[in-house]
Amino acid sequence: MEEKPSGTGLSPEAPTATTKQRAPQKRRAESSRSTGPAKKKARKAPRRAAPQFLVHETDNDMLLIISNVGEEQERPTRKVSKRKRKKPRKGLKKPQQRKRLKKKPAASRGKGGTLAEREALTAGSLGEGSKVSLPGTHPAAGGSWGEQLPVEILVQIFQHLAASEGSVPSLCRVARVCRLWYGAAANPVLWQKVSLGYCWAAPGQKWSPTVEKRVLGTVEWLAGHRFSRLRDFALCHWKNHVPFVLKEISKSCPLLASLKLSHCSGVTAESLAMLAESCPELESLNVQHSQVHPTAVVSFLEAAGSRIRHLWLTYSAQTSAIIAALSNGSCPELQLLEVNIDIKRFTELFYLPIEQLQVACPHLQVLRLLNVVWSPKTGPRLAPCSPGFPELTELCLATTNHTYVNNSTLQRILGASDRLRVLDLRGCLHVTPRALHLLPCPDLEQLYLGLYCSASDIRLPLEGIHLLTEKWSHSLQELDLAGQSFSESSLEQAMAALAQGQSQRGGPTLRSLNLTGTKVILSTVCSLISSCPALTYLNLSSCRHLPRGTKKAYRGREEIRQCLHHLLASTAEPL
């Protein structure tokens, strides 16, 4: 007699539920083996839902209008695959051998029970009136906050970042955050002003071959993929590969308008000529403190001088040749010319043809000769009546070296400059106040006459400063008289004229005053501070006639009020 299978056994005629579930999985596995290895599908990034907003841009601002403020967007339920049963570990032969844990009540566990029961249990344990956010009661926010911002807002934020820290490397760093930030950082608007420094190695060290290859590859990639709308480019402290960088810029940046090469070496004439040919909008060139080939700047001005507006130079052996090219009319639209010197070098005397430069550059607005030893050129070819610089607004002849500038030189330069606003004559010992009073400049705003060099062997003027303050009291905003030996009476008249000067707005306009080392007296300073509410900088260092504790520089209106309080308190003290 055949025995029937016990209840605990398994028969093929009566498969259990577990066997039924495993059978389809087996068939799938066999079919996959027969067809070959299944290709793993590439995981797609979740598509970001289109935000419900409207961006309205103006010239200087941006308005973000959000149409669903206060509404919670319902997210579609995410499909969760069934969890597979884990196989028992090898050390455990039977499931009964595992340690059984005591089941906790549904309320104490995080699972089970209704939401009301869970809230009641928590509120009962914490007391009435307590508000607790339980996990699972609110839908989790998807993604980080950076992935929720509109691209237009990110571009505006990155514009401030690029303006404060530079496009390189700040934009390169934020582009590595996520795909959204990468796309926003690639906007050509953010790459209109770029400055590349020598930042891949410590100062004084050379690049290794690996680093050199990476740097040049990075520059080439940036020029081809980011600099399509580049307008302002600066290269600082590059001792090698400057022609390579300029070649890449000339190939990829047709909108380039300004080029600055600061403390660079190896600037060739071919690289500058390539820029002049490939960049039709280039109008500004700055090669200060850079080692440039002697004929590079001259050949560049001959090729692109008709559109050059701004030119910055450092005095060198080819400065005279560059000035001669300017005087011959290579840059008829020049508006700014600045020539300075290297701190480690002492400049030789060079001659400036003032009248020829006035004829060749009639639109010059800013002329700066900083610490340069120069003298006006004279000769039979000079015109008897020069046109002057009718559009000149700033003249800076400041120096700490020996100077040949005198009253006659100043009259030759400013004879027709009635639009002058800034006049810097610091260190010009041979210019007198009476000659300045005769200049045709009715609305001068900044006047610098300070002496910052030894002048013990030269007789300085003792009178006449009041002529200048009386003439420009209505417009003067900054005045520097440091080191001048004007008498007490002349300074008193000058400060009184400043205090009484009325601008078109009905009040004194003086904001900055430097009286370092002068003979100004206490009563003059007190009346000046009381009459000039716009004064925010006052320097009284080394003023011998003032009491101790007050001879220093004051910045800000509050410090100047404290200075006035100390001066008035010192006058009340008995002698």
XYZ file of C-alpha atoms in Angstrom:
575
model
C 0.000 0.000 0.000
C 1.442 3.268 -1.039
C 1.957 5.772 1.620
C 0.558 9.220 1.180
C 2.954 12.088 1.503
C 2.868 13.796 4.830
C 1.670 17.351 5.214
C 5.123 18.613 5.644
C 6.439 17.138 2.386
C 6.287 18.676 -1.069
C 4.830 16.891 -4.117
C 5.199 17.871 -7.786
C 1.435 17.647 -8.306
C 0.755 20.292 -5.701
C 3.302 23.096 -6.058
C 3.363 25.649 -3.300
C 3.040 29.415 -3.710
C 6.780 29.800 -3.410
C 7.382 27.438 -6.290
C 4.832 29.290 -8.408
C 6.610 32.595 -7.838
C 10.058 31.205 -8.621
C 9.046 29.523 -11.851
C 8.594 32.704 -13.923
C 11.890 34.045 -12.620
C 13.625 30.839 -13.759
C 12.092 31.075 -17.203
C 13.231 34.705 -17.500
C 16.749 33.764 -16.487
C 16.864 30.877 -18.997
C 15.557 33.094 -21.802
C 18.168 35.732 -20.994
C 20.914 33.102 -21.092
C 19.699 31.830 -24.442
C 19.595 35.263 -26.059
C 22.974 36.269 -24.702
C 24.092 38.782 -22.089
C 21.554 41.566 -21.598
C 22.815 45.043 -22.277
C 22.691 47.334 -19.301
C 20.583 50.356 -20.079
C 22.167 53.724 -19.412
C 20.569 55.444 -16.521
C 18.860 58.637 -17.551
C 18.879 61.645 -15.297
C 15.398 62.572 -14.106
C 13.919 65.359 -16.142
C 13.404 68.484 -14.113
C 9.849 69.706 -14.078
C 9.327 72.992 -15.847
C 9.046 75.707 -13.175
C 6.038 77.939 -13.273
C 7.754 81.316 -13.408
C 8.270 84.255 -15.724
C 11.566 86.163 -15.938
C 11.333 89.788 -17.052
C 14.760 91.327 -17.777
C 15.577 95.030 -18.027
C 18.855 96.852 -18.626
C 20.097 96.773 -15.025
C 17.696 94.515 -13.180
C 15.661 91.322 -13.355
C 12.137 90.560 -12.121
C 11.095 86.984 -11.285
C 7.335 86.389 -11.284
C 6.252 83.076 -9.740
C 2.686 82.042 -10.511
C 2.311 79.170 -8.035
C 3.355 80.743 -4.745
C 2.015 78.787 -1.760
C 0.879 75.819 -3.844
C 2.408 72.409 -3.257
C 3.007 70.490 -6.430
C 1.922 66.873 -6.237
C 4.659 64.539 -7.292
C 3.822 61.295 -9.074
C 4.194 58.181 -6.948
C 7.457 56.448 -7.552
C 7.295 52.789 -8.534
C 9.224 50.632 -6.099
C 10.350 47.201 -7.184
C 9.539 44.217 -4.960
C 12.255 43.337 -2.546
C 13.879 39.988 -3.189
C 14.119 37.477 -0.410
C 17.599 37.332 0.997
C 19.292 33.939 1.099
C 20.193 32.685 4.564
C 23.787 32.923 5.568
C 26.027 29.883 5.303
C 26.582 29.626 9.038
C 22.856 29.270 9.714
C 21.424 25.869 8.569
C 17.819 26.390 9.541
C 15.719 29.506 9.911
C 14.694 28.343 13.359
C 18.258 28.814 14.583
C 18.104 32.582 14.134
C 17.458 34.711 17.140
C 13.939 35.884 17.190
C 13.379 39.471 18.175
C 10.407 40.479 20.227
C 7.856 42.360 18.222
C 7.220 45.897 19.376
C 3.795 47.475 19.390
C 2.761 49.252 16.211
C 2.655 52.621 17.951
C 6.226 52.364 19.206
C 7.566 51.318 15.795
C 7.875 53.752 12.906
C 5.603 51.552 10.834
C 1.956 50.695 11.171
C -0.786 52.605 12.878
C -2.646 55.554 11.555
C -1.251 59.073 11.360
C -3.611 60.230 14.082
C -2.385 57.503 16.457
C 1.245 58.412 15.809
C 0.634 62.138 16.360
C -1.390 61.444 19.506
C 1.350 59.267 20.926
C 4.043 61.860 20.249
C 1.974 64.763 21.535
C 1.130 62.852 24.674
C 4.773 62.227 25.431
C 5.798 65.849 24.817
C 2.804 67.639 26.234
C -0.009 69.623 24.769
C 0.675 72.407 22.303
C 3.868 70.788 20.982
C 4.327 70.735 17.229
C 6.520 67.984 15.895
C 7.244 67.213 12.261
C 7.332 63.462 11.882
C 9.226 61.732 9.131
C 6.918 60.725 6.381
C 4.202 63.294 7.174
C 5.419 65.694 4.426
C 6.678 64.746 0.971
C 10.444 64.930 0.695
C 11.739 67.723 -1.480
C 13.338 66.356 -4.633
C 16.846 67.546 -5.495
C 18.922 70.301 -3.947
C 18.044 73.998 -3.962
C 20.656 74.681 -6.645
C 18.831 72.460 -9.098
C 15.558 74.322 -8.507
C 16.816 77.795 -9.520
C 15.984 79.176 -12.970
C 18.935 79.471 -15.331
C 18.412 83.230 -15.672
C 18.794 83.698 -11.916
C 21.925 81.531 -11.857
C 23.474 83.619 -14.621
C 22.816 86.786 -12.627
C 24.422 85.247 -9.529
C 27.423 84.071 -11.520
C 27.856 87.572 -12.955
C 28.421 88.952 -9.448
C 30.786 86.058 -8.716
C 32.812 86.695 -11.861
C 32.963 90.435 -11.135
C 34.294 89.915 -7.587
C 36.588 86.882 -8.030
C 37.193 86.726 -11.779
C 35.801 84.416 -14.414
C 38.829 82.140 -14.073
C 38.797 80.002 -12.003
C 35.455 80.776 -10.290
C 33.242 79.855 -13.266
C 35.312 76.728 -13.918
C 34.655 75.604 -10.351
C 30.913 76.203 -10.272
C 30.554 74.396 -13.607
C 31.547 71.152 -11.853
C 28.605 71.211 -9.424
C 25.852 69.813 -11.657
C 24.549 69.883 -15.220
C 22.346 72.894 -14.582
C 25.237 74.955 -13.218
C 27.477 73.782 -16.057
C 25.012 75.105 -18.598
C 24.580 78.392 -16.742
C 28.347 78.889 -16.360
C 28.804 78.356 -20.097
C 26.748 81.455 -20.940
C 28.942 83.736 -23.101
C 27.734 86.775 -21.174
C 29.808 85.642 -18.181
C 33.016 85.422 -20.216
C 33.247 88.989 -21.500
C 36.057 89.923 -19.074
C 38.783 87.377 -18.303
C 42.120 87.617 -16.514
C 44.644 84.765 -16.637
C 47.397 84.758 -14.071
C 50.340 82.488 -13.393
C 48.374 80.326 -10.947
C 49.391 76.759 -11.860
C 52.696 76.870 -9.969
C 54.248 78.618 -6.995
C 55.887 82.010 -7.620
C 59.363 81.603 -9.038
C 58.867 77.980 -10.087
C 58.670 76.650 -13.621
C 55.994 74.389 -15.000
C 56.693 70.708 -15.356
C 56.091 69.234 -18.846
C 52.818 67.665 -17.658
C 51.532 70.881 -16.127
C 52.638 72.875 -19.162
C 50.686 70.582 -21.483
C 47.574 70.831 -19.294
C 47.788 74.626 -19.063
C 48.154 75.149 -22.791
C 45.337 72.681 -23.452
C 43.092 74.501 -20.987
C 43.804 77.863 -22.603
C 43.114 76.450 -26.051
C 39.807 74.880 -24.900
C 38.652 78.047 -23.117
C 39.426 80.184 -26.152
C 37.472 77.887 -28.447
C 34.461 77.171 -26.205
C 34.043 80.132 -23.854
C 35.636 83.276 -25.335
C 33.318 83.856 -28.290
C 32.102 87.158 -26.790
C 35.275 88.145 -24.949
C 35.750 91.921 -24.709
C 38.403 92.509 -22.033
C 41.380 90.154 -21.685
C 44.341 90.412 -19.288
C 47.416 88.199 -19.068
C 49.514 88.666 -15.930
C 52.980 87.378 -14.936
C 53.441 84.985 -17.880
C 57.122 84.560 -18.708
C 56.632 81.984 -21.483
C 54.056 81.025 -24.121
C 52.674 84.557 -24.448
C 52.647 84.350 -28.278
C 50.694 81.058 -28.066
C 48.007 82.641 -25.877
C 47.728 85.706 -28.114
C 47.443 83.443 -31.159
C 44.511 81.539 -29.600
C 42.837 84.802 -28.601
C 43.191 86.204 -32.122
C 41.603 83.054 -33.619
C 38.567 82.869 -31.308
C 37.826 86.419 -30.074
C 36.697 88.731 -32.893
C 34.958 91.062 -30.405
C 38.068 91.763 -28.308
C 38.227 95.451 -27.367
C 40.865 95.656 -24.606
C 44.160 93.791 -24.120
C 46.370 94.022 -21.021
C 49.784 92.370 -20.738
C 51.109 92.965 -17.226
C 54.594 91.755 -16.193
C 54.817 89.444 -19.210
C 57.890 88.468 -21.210
C 58.442 87.476 -24.802
C 55.791 89.661 -26.442
C 56.639 89.511 -30.142
C 55.725 91.787 -33.009
C 54.060 88.908 -34.903
C 51.608 88.169 -32.078
C 50.526 91.808 -31.759
C 50.228 92.123 -35.535
C 47.979 89.050 -35.598
C 45.715 90.655 -32.977
C 45.564 93.885 -34.951
C 44.446 91.955 -38.030
C 41.983 89.521 -36.392
C 40.344 91.808 -33.828
C 38.759 94.764 -35.655
C 37.246 96.194 -32.451
C 40.493 96.295 -30.450
C 40.868 99.856 -29.139
C 42.844 99.565 -25.879
C 46.410 98.258 -25.365
C 48.202 98.046 -22.013
C 51.785 96.720 -22.004
C 52.990 98.283 -18.760
C 55.802 96.438 -16.951
C 56.126 93.903 -19.788
C 59.134 93.031 -21.920
C 58.018 93.855 -25.449
C 60.043 93.609 -28.627
C 61.391 97.062 -29.605
C 59.408 97.232 -32.845
C 56.255 95.438 -31.588
C 54.288 98.445 -30.344
C 55.304 100.680 -33.256
C 54.260 98.091 -35.840
C 51.012 97.489 -33.947
C 50.201 101.221 -33.971
C 50.921 101.400 -37.685
C 48.473 98.549 -38.330
C 45.684 99.345 -35.834
C 46.437 102.909 -34.725
C 43.394 104.400 -36.434
C 41.064 102.704 -33.926
C 43.209 102.843 -30.770
C 41.624 104.930 -28.000
C 43.687 104.003 -24.894
C 47.417 103.303 -24.623
C 49.377 102.400 -21.470
C 53.194 102.244 -21.648
C 56.189 101.827 -19.356
C 59.247 103.912 -20.117
C 61.881 101.950 -22.042
C 64.341 102.350 -24.895
C 61.547 102.412 -27.496
C 59.416 105.042 -25.747
C 60.807 107.849 -27.890
C 59.992 105.867 -31.056
C 56.415 105.275 -29.847
C 55.927 108.963 -29.005
C 57.313 109.851 -32.428
C 54.806 107.497 -34.074
C 51.982 109.137 -32.099
C 53.211 112.600 -33.085
C 53.197 111.598 -36.746
C 49.479 110.831 -36.614
C 49.320 107.051 -36.171
C 46.536 107.351 -33.533
C 44.278 110.282 -34.456
C 41.461 109.092 -32.143
C 43.635 108.591 -29.051
C 41.844 109.587 -25.831
C 44.146 108.279 -23.048
C 47.939 108.162 -22.904
C 49.777 106.998 -19.786
C 53.526 106.504 -19.408
C 55.033 105.331 -16.112
C 58.372 103.868 -15.054
C 59.560 100.641 -13.513
C 60.415 101.021 -9.828
C 63.793 99.333 -10.246
C 64.908 101.567 -13.101
C 65.825 105.212 -13.366
C 64.485 106.896 -16.450
C 66.646 108.919 -18.744
C 65.528 112.271 -20.043
C 63.307 112.087 -23.084
C 61.774 114.970 -25.035
C 58.061 115.309 -25.570
C 56.929 117.232 -28.666
C 53.921 118.906 -27.090
C 52.708 120.907 -30.052
C 53.087 118.019 -32.523
C 51.181 115.720 -30.165
C 48.400 118.298 -29.872
C 48.022 118.391 -33.646
C 48.193 114.593 -34.064
C 45.866 113.724 -31.131
C 43.203 116.447 -30.930
C 40.759 114.233 -28.979
C 43.121 113.436 -26.104
C 41.236 113.533 -22.786
C 43.684 112.005 -20.264
C 47.462 112.558 -20.235
C 49.551 110.945 -17.470
C 53.341 111.090 -17.244
C 54.021 109.404 -13.895
C 57.496 109.724 -12.392
C 58.970 110.232 -15.850
C 61.832 112.649 -16.397
C 60.866 114.558 -19.513
C 61.243 117.955 -21.069
C 59.252 119.768 -23.772
C 60.842 119.545 -27.168
C 61.726 122.781 -28.900
C 62.786 123.333 -32.469
C 62.218 125.404 -35.601
C 59.479 123.071 -36.842
C 57.152 123.952 -34.002
C 54.071 125.880 -34.989
C 53.879 129.401 -33.557
C 50.319 128.870 -32.313
C 49.376 125.348 -31.201
C 45.736 124.216 -30.939
C 46.266 122.772 -27.446
C 44.197 119.926 -26.012
C 40.635 121.278 -26.112
C 39.083 118.021 -24.808
C 41.582 117.349 -22.019
C 39.901 116.566 -18.672
C 42.823 115.096 -16.669
C 46.512 115.985 -16.560
C 48.873 114.112 -14.236
C 52.565 115.056 -14.058
C 53.261 113.686 -10.554
C 56.865 112.776 -9.823
C 59.377 112.166 -7.046
C 62.372 112.677 -9.343
C 63.839 115.820 -10.792
C 61.347 117.668 -12.964
C 61.601 120.222 -15.759
C 57.960 121.261 -15.586
C 57.528 124.981 -14.959
C 54.918 127.686 -15.550
C 55.738 127.961 -19.264
C 55.420 124.189 -19.827
C 52.086 124.079 -18.059
C 50.767 126.945 -20.158
C 51.829 125.200 -23.369
C 49.934 122.044 -22.374
C 46.783 123.617 -20.885
C 46.492 126.764 -22.954
C 43.179 125.646 -24.510
C 41.926 123.061 -21.982
C 38.796 124.688 -20.589
C 37.257 121.269 -19.700
C 39.975 120.265 -17.232
C 38.665 118.598 -14.059
C 41.733 116.849 -12.551
C 45.187 118.437 -12.212
C 47.949 116.469 -10.466
C 51.217 118.392 -10.042
C 52.674 116.602 -7.020
C 56.418 117.126 -6.947
C 56.417 119.930 -9.549
C 58.424 122.454 -7.563
C 58.694 125.144 -10.242
C 54.955 125.772 -10.709
C 53.566 128.760 -8.782
C 49.977 129.472 -7.665
C 49.832 132.633 -9.760
C 50.523 130.632 -12.931
C 47.779 128.173 -11.994
C 45.404 131.055 -11.437
C 45.832 132.087 -15.095
C 44.799 128.701 -16.516
C 41.547 128.656 -18.554
C 39.926 125.999 -16.322
C 36.761 127.400 -14.684
C 35.487 124.214 -12.985
C 38.470 122.312 -11.570
C 37.395 119.537 -9.175
C 40.651 117.894 -8.026
C 43.925 119.737 -7.409
C 47.055 117.979 -6.080
C 50.049 120.175 -5.201
C 51.662 118.055 -2.464
C 55.434 117.708 -2.187
C 56.682 114.231 -1.298
C 60.389 114.764 -1.913
C 63.209 116.796 -0.382
C 63.059 120.427 -1.448
C 65.373 122.114 1.026
C 67.576 123.670 -1.671
C 64.711 125.213 -3.667
C 62.892 128.390 -2.737
C 59.172 127.578 -2.500
C 56.329 130.096 -2.808
C 55.025 131.497 0.455
C 51.906 133.287 -0.788
C 49.138 132.952 -3.346
C 47.307 129.767 -2.405
C 44.168 131.777 -1.640
C 43.995 132.743 -5.339
C 43.322 129.102 -6.240
C 40.700 128.420 -3.569
C 38.866 131.629 -4.406
C 38.768 130.717 -8.114
C 37.629 127.097 -7.668
C 35.778 127.221 -4.342
C 32.460 126.438 -6.083
C 33.730 123.216 -7.703
C 36.787 121.995 -5.774
C 36.230 118.569 -4.180
C 39.777 117.357 -3.386
C 42.794 119.470 -2.443
C 46.320 118.288 -1.546
C 48.788 120.819 -0.081
C 51.095 118.368 1.733
C 54.591 119.736 2.351
C 53.875 123.235 1.015
C 55.349 126.133 3.024
C 52.568 128.692 2.640
C 52.321 131.245 5.409
C 49.678 131.154 8.159
C 47.825 134.163 6.761
C 47.714 132.733 3.219
C 46.381 129.391 4.497
C 43.777 131.164 6.622
C 42.504 133.110 3.604
C 42.487 129.963 1.471
C 40.510 127.889 4.009
C 38.066 130.752 4.531
C 37.438 130.875 0.769
C 36.789 127.123 0.746
C 34.349 127.414 3.619
C 32.440 130.205 1.900
C 32.415 128.564 -1.525
C 28.902 127.723 -2.672
C 28.199 125.091 -5.293
C 25.161 124.971 -7.496
C 23.471 122.760 -4.900
C 23.852 125.402 -2.240
C 26.627 123.996 -0.030
C 30.414 123.450 0.100
C 31.585 120.555 -2.071
C 34.982 119.883 -0.445
C 35.322 116.183 0.436
C 39.071 115.599 0.882
C 41.790 117.901 2.263
C 45.453 117.053 2.891
C 47.341 119.596 5.029
C 50.266 117.368 6.061
C 53.287 119.402 7.206
C 51.690 122.814 6.624
C 51.526 125.827 8.955
C 47.780 125.732 9.422
C 46.581 126.994 12.828
C 43.894 125.683 15.173
C 41.220 128.317 14.552
C 41.474 127.850 10.782
C 40.887 124.091 11.068
C 37.926 124.543 13.421
C 36.145 126.991 11.145
C 36.835 124.798 8.113
C 35.352 121.651 9.707
C 32.295 123.542 10.909
C 31.638 125.003 7.432
C 32.229 121.868 5.303
C 29.632 119.178 6.104
C 30.688 117.065 3.084
C 34.289 116.666 4.311
C 35.097 112.943 4.785
C 38.930 112.945 4.743
C 41.236 115.319 6.616
C 44.979 114.813 7.097
C 46.629 116.959 9.779
C 49.817 114.935 10.220
C 52.977 116.879 11.200
C 51.130 120.202 11.566
C 53.312 121.997 14.105
C 50.789 124.614 15.185
C 48.156 122.066 16.293
C 47.963 120.467 19.764
C 49.241 116.973 20.446
C 46.865 114.105 19.845
C 45.197 115.784 16.882
C 47.992 115.555 14.308
C 46.865 112.540 12.311
C 44.601 111.501 9.417
C 40.814 111.402 9.919
C 38.551 109.260 7.744
C 34.810 109.494 7.901
C 32.477 112.154 9.183
C 32.401 110.747 12.715
C 36.179 110.920 13.166
C 36.217 114.475 11.845
C 33.553 115.458 14.416
C 35.716 113.970 17.152
C 38.670 115.963 15.824
C 36.643 119.176 16.064
C 35.614 118.266 19.633
C 39.270 117.735 20.670
C 40.362 120.990 19.030
C 37.621 122.974 20.768
C 38.447 121.300 24.079
C 42.118 122.220 23.706
C 41.245 125.883 23.133
C 39.217 125.923 26.382
C 42.129 124.582 28.469
C 44.080 127.252 30.422
C 47.624 127.859 29.343
